[in-house]
GROMACS .gro file of C-alpha atoms in nm:
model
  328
    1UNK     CA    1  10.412   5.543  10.480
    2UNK     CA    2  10.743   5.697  10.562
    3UNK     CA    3  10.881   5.896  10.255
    4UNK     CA    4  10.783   6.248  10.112
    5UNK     CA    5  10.787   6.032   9.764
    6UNK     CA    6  10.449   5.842   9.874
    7UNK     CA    7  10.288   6.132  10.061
    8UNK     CA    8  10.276   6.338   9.739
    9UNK     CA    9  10.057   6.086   9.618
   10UNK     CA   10   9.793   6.091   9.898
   11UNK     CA   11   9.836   6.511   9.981
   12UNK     CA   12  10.014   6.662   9.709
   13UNK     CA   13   9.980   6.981   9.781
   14UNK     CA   14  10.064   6.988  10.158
   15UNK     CA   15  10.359   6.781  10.048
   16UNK     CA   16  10.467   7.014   9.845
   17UNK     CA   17  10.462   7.334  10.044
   18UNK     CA   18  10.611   7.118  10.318
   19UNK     CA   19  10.903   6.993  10.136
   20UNK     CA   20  10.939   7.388   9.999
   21UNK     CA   21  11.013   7.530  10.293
   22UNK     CA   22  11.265   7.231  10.404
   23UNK     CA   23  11.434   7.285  10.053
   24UNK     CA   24  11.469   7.689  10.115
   25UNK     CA   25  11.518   7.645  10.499
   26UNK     CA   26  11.188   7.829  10.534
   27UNK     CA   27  11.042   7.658  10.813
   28UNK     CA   28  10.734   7.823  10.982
   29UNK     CA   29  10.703   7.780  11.370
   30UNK     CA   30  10.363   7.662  11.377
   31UNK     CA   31  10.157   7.483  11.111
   32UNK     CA   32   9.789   7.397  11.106
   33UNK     CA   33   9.706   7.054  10.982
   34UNK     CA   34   9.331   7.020  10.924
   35UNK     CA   35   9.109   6.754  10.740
   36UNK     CA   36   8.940   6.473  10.815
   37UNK     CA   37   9.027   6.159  11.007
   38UNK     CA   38   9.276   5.947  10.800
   39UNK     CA   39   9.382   6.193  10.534
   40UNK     CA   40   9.722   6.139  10.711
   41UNK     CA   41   9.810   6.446  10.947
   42UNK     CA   42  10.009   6.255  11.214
   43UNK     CA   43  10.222   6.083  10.935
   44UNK     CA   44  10.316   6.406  10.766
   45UNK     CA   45  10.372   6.554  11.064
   46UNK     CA   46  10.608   6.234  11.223
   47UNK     CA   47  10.794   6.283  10.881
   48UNK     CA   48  10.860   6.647  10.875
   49UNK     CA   49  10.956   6.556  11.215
   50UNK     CA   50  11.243   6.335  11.071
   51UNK     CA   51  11.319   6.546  10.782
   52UNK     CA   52  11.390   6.822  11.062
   53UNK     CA   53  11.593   6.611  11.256
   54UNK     CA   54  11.790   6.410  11.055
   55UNK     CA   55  12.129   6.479  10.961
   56UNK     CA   56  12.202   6.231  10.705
   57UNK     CA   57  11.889   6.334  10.488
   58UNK     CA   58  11.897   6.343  10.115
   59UNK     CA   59  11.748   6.648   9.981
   60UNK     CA   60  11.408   6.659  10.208
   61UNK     CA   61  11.380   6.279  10.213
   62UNK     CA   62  11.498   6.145  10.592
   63UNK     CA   63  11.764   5.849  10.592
   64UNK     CA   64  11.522   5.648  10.825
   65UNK     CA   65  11.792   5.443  10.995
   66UNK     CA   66  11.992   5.683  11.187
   67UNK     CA   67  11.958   5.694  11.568
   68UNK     CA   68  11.678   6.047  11.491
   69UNK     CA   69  11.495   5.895  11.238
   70UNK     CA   70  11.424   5.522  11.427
   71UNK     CA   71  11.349   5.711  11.765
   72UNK     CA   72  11.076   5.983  11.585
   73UNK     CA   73  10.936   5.607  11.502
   74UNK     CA   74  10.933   5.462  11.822
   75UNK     CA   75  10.833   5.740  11.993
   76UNK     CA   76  11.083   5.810  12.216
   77UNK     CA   77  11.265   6.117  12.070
   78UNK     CA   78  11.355   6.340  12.337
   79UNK     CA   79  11.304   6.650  12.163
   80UNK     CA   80  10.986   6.549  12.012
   81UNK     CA   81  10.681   6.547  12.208
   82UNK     CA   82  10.329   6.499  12.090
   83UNK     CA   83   9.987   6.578  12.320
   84UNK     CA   84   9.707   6.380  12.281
   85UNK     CA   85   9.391   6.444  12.431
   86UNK     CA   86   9.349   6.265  12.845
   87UNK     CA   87   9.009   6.137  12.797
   88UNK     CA   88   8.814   6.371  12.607
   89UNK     CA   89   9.014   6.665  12.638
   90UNK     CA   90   9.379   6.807  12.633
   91UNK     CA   91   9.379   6.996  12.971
   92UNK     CA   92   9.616   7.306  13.078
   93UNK     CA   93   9.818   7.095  13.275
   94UNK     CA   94   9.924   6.936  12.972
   95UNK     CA   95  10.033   7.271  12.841
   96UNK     CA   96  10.228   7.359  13.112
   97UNK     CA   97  10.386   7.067  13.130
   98UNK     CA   98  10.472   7.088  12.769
   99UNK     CA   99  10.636   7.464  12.850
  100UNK     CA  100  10.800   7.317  13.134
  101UNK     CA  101  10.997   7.055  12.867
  102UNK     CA  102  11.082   7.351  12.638
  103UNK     CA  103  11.254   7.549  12.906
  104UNK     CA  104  11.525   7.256  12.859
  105UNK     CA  105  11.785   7.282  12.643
  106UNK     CA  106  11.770   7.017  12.378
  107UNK     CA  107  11.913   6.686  12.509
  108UNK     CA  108  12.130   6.697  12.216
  109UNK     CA  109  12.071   6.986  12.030
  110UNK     CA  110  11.832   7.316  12.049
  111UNK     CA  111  11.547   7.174  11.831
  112UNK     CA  112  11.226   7.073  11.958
  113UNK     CA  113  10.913   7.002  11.781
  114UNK     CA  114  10.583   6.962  11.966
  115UNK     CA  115  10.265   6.779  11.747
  116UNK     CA  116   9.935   6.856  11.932
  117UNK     CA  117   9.641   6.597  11.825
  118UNK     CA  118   9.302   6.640  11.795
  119UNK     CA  119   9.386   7.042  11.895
  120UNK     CA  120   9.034   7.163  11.889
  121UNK     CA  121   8.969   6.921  12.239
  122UNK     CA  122   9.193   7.139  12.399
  123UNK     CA  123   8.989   7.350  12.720
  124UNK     CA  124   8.950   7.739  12.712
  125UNK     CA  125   9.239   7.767  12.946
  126UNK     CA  126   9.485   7.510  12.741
  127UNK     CA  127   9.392   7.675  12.433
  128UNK     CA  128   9.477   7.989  12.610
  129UNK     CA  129   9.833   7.850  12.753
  130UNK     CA  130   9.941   7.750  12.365
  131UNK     CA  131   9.841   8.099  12.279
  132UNK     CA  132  10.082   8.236  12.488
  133UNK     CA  133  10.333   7.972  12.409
  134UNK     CA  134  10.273   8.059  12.004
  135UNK     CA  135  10.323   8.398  12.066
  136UNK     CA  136  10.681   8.353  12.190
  137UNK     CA  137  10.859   8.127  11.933
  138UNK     CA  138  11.156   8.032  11.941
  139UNK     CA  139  11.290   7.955  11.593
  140UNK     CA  140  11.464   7.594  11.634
  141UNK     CA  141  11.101   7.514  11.780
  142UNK     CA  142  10.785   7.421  11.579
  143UNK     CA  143  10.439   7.295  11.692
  144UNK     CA  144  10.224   7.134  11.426
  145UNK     CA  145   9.856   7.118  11.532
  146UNK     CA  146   9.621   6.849  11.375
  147UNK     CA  147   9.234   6.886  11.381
  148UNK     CA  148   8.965   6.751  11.216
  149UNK     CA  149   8.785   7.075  11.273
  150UNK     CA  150   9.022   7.368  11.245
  151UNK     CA  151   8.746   7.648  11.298
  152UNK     CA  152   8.700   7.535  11.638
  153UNK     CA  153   9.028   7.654  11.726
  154UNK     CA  154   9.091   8.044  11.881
  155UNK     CA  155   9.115   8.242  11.601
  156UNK     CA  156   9.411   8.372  11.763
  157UNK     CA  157   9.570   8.031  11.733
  158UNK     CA  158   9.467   7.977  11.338
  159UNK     CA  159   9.639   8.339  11.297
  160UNK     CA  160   9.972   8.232  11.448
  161UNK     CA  161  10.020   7.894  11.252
  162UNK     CA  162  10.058   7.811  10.860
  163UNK     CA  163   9.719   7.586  10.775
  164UNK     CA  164   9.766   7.303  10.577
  165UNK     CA  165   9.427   7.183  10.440
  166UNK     CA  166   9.447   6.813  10.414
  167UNK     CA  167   9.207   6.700  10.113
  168UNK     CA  168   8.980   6.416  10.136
  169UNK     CA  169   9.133   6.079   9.981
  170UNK     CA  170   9.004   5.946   9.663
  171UNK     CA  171   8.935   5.566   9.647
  172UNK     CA  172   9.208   5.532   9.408
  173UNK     CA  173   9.457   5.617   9.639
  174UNK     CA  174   9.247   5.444   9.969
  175UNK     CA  175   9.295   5.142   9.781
  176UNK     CA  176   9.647   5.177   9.729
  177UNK     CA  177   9.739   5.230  10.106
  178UNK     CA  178   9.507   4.989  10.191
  179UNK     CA  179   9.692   4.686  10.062
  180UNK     CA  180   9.998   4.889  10.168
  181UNK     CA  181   9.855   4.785  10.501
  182UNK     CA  182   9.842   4.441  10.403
  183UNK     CA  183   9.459   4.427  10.291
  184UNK     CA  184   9.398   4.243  10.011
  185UNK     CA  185   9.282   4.375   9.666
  186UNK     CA  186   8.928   4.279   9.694
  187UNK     CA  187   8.849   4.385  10.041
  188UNK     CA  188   9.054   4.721   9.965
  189UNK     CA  189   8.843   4.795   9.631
  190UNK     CA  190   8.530   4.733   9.822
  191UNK     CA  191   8.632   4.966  10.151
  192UNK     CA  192   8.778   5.229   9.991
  193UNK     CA  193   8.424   5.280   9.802
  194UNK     CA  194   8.270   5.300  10.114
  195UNK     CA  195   8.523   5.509  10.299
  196UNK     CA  196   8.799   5.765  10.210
  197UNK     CA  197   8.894   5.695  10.581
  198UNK     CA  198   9.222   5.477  10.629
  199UNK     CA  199   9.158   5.453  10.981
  200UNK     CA  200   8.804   5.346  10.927
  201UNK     CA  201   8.854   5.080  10.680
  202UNK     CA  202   9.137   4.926  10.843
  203UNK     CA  203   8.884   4.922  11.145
  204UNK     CA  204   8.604   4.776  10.945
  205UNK     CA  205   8.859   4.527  10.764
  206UNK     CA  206   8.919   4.369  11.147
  207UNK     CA  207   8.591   4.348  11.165
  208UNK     CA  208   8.425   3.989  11.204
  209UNK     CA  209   8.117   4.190  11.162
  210UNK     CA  210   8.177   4.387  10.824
  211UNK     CA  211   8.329   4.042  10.700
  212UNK     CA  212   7.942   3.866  10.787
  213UNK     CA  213   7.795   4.161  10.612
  214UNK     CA  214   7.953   4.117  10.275
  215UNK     CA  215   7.883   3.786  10.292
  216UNK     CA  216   7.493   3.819  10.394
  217UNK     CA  217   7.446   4.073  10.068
  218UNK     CA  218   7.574   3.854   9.841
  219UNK     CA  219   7.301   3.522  10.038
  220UNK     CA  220   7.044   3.813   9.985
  221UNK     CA  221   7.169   3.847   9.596
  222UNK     CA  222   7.138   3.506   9.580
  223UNK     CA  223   6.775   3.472   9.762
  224UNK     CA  224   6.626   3.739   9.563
  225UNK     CA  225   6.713   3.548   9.224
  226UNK     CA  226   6.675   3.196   9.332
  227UNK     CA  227   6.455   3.174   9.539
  228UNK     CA  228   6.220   3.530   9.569
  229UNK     CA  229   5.923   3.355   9.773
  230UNK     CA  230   6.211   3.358  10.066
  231UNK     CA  231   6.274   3.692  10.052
  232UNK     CA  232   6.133   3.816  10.324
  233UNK     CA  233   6.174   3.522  10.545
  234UNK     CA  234   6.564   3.555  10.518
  235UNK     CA  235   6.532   3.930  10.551
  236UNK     CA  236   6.365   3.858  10.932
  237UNK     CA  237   6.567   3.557  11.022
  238UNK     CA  238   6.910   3.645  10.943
  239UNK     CA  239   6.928   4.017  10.760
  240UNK     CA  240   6.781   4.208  11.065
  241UNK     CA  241   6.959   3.965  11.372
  242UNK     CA  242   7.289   4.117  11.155
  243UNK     CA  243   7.182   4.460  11.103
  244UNK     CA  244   7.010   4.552  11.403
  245UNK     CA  245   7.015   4.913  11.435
  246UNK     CA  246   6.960   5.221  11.198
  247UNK     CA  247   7.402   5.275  11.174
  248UNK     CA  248   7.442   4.911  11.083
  249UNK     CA  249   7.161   4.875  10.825
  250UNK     CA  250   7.258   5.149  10.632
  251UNK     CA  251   7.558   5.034  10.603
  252UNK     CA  252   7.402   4.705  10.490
  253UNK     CA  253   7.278   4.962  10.233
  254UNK     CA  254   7.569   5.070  10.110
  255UNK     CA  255   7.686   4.742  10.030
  256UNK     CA  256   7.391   4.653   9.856
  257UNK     CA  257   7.422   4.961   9.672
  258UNK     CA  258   7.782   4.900   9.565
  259UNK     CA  259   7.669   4.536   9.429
  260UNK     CA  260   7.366   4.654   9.236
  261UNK     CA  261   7.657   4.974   9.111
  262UNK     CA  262   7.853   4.686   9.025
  263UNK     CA  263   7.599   4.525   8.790
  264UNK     CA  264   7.543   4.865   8.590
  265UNK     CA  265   7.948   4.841   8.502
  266UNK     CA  266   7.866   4.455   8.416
  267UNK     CA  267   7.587   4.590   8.158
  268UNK     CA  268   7.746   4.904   8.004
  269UNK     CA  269   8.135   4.748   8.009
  270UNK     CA  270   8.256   4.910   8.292
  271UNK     CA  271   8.427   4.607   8.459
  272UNK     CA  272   8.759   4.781   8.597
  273UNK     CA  273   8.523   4.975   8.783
  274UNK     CA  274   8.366   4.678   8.960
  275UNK     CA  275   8.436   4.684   9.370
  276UNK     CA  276   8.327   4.331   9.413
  277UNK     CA  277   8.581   4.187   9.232
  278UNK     CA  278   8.551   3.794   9.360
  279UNK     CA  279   8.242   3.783   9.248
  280UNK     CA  280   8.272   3.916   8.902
  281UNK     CA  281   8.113   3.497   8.764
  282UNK     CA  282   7.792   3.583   8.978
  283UNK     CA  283   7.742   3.979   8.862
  284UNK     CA  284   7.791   3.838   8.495
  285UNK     CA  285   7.557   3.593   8.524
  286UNK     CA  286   7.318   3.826   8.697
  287UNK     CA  287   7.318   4.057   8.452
  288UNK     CA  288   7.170   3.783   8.207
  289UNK     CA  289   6.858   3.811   8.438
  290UNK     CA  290   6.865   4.135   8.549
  291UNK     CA  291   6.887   4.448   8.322
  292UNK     CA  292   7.049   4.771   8.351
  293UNK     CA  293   6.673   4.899   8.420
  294UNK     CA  294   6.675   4.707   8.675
  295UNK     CA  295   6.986   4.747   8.819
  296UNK     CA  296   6.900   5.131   8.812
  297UNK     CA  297   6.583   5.093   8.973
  298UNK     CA  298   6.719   4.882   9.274
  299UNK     CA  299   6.958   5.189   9.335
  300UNK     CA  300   6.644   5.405   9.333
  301UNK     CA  301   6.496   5.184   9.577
  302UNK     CA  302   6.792   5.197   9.820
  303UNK     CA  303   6.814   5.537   9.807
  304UNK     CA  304   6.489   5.593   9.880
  305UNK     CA  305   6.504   5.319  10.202
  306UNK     CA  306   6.836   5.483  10.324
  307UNK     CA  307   6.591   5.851  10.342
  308UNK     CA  308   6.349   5.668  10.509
  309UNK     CA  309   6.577   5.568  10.784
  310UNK     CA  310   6.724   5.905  10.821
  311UNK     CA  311   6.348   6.025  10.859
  312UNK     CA  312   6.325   5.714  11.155
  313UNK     CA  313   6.076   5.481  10.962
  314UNK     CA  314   6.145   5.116  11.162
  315UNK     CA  315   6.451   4.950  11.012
  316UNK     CA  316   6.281   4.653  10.943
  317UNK     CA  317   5.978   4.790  10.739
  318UNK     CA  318   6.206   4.981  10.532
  319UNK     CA  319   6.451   4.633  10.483
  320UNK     CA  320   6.078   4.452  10.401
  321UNK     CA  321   5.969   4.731  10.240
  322UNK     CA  322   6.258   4.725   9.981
  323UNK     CA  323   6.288   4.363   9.970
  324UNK     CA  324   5.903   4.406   9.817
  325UNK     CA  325   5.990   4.664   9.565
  326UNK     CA  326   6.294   4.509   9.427
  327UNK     CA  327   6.097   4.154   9.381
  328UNK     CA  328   5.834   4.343   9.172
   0.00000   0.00000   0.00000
């Protein structure tokens, strides 16, 4: 995603406050960009990046093939620097070295922007080094921060900057950048109702083991209609070796969730809504045997097995034990 035009769709209204002050020259030296992981920080902030650089941009929106534009993209602008955190923290040194750059005059002209991420793992005396730095600006400079956790910063810091709260993603709008990414339609429909993460569900989409999970909830769909008796025996021999910790089985949860969901929308005519898309023949003709009732119950029954893992009942009595109830 490189244009202000598709970032208004994801964060509208940091998008348009940005674009604002590029419009009325109006640029702050320091903006806060806080919200979760993958509500896209470091894009917007590589973008405003371009849009302040470029010299061949159309109203706010960068050209994206001048010799600026390609170089924010490669990352090897050198008036555009961005921290990230050496191991798990961004030390002083870093800092310094950062002030050190921005004594410089600008290689080829007197802007400089500086994008610090993941700014609440900077150290007391880092955090106290950017202090000093924010309280000096120069006004061709600006630092954008990104955090997932923007109270965790010196209040000092969050005083000096302009926050931008980046808002959750809705799955609509997961899905969409999802097969932006190149994911198809089904598996995008199906992530993005488990995550409003981009990072995450591209993660999980790599996955050989998220992959074997979809496919061992729909063998377990199957099981529990054809052949019930087996239940439990698959649920040992092949549910558990897949899901073998407390994290991984309630994600197997989830997914079992979404398909039972997806079986309510079969009953009541809700089929756009259906995340499982490829197998829309198998939810129809489960709903022949199944009722909304019991679709509804299942979902009951899940949610009651995902609150007994949080209160550490063993994952495989609560699998068994919910295996049991939706048989009955």
């Amino acid at each position: 995603m490189n244009k202000w035009a598709d970032m208004i769709e994801v964060q509208p209204m940091v998008t348009k406050m940005l674009t604002n002050s590029i419009q009325k020259d109006r640029i702050s030296h320091a903006y806060l960009f806080q919200g979760s992981r993958g509500t896209g920080k470091l894009e917007m902030s590589l973008l405003f990046a371009k849009s302040f650089f470029c010299q061949f941009r159309e109203g706010v929106e960068p050209c994206q093939t001048c010799k600026d534009c390609i170089r924010i993209d490669s990352g090897n602008h050198p008036d555009v620097h961005v921290i990230q955190p050496e191991g798990q923290s961004i030390k002083k040194e870093q800092i310094l070295h950062l002030q050190k750059e921005f004594t410089y005059t600008g290689l080829e002209s007197n802007q400089k922007v500086y994008i610090v991420e993941d700014a609440d793992k900077m150290t007391a005396n880092a955090a106290n080094r950017l202090l000093k730095f924010l309280e000096e600006p120069n006004r061709q400079t600006v630092a954008m921060l990104l955090t997932e956790n923007g109270q965790a910063l010196l209040d000092t810091i969050r005083s000096r900057c302009q926050i931008m709260a980046f808002q959750p993603l809705n799955a609509e709008n997961v899905t969409k950048r999802l097969i932006q990414e190149g994911v198809s339609e089904s598996s995008a429909r199906l992530l993005s109702a488990l995550t409003n993460n981009i990072d995450d569900a591209l993660e999980m989409n790599r996955d050989d083991w998220f992959a074997n999970a979809r496919k061992l909830v729909i063998q377990l769909i199957e099981v529990l209609q054809e052949k019930p008796s087996e239940a439990l025996l698959f649920v040992n021999n092949q549910w558990m070796a897949h899901f073998k910790d407390r994290d991984a089985l309630n994600q197997g949860l989830d997914l079992l969730s979404l398909w039972f969901k997806d079986l309510v929308y079969e009953h009541i005519g809700l089929e756009s809504s259906i995340v499982f898309i490829t197998e829309r023949e198998r939810i129809r003709t489960s709903s022949y045997t199944w009722s909304k009732p019991f679709a509804t119950n299942a979902l009951t029954y899940i949610l009651e097995a995902k609150r007994k893992l949080i209160s550490n009942v063993h994952p495989t009595l609560v699998m068994e034990q919910l295996t049991l109830q939706i048989q009955r």
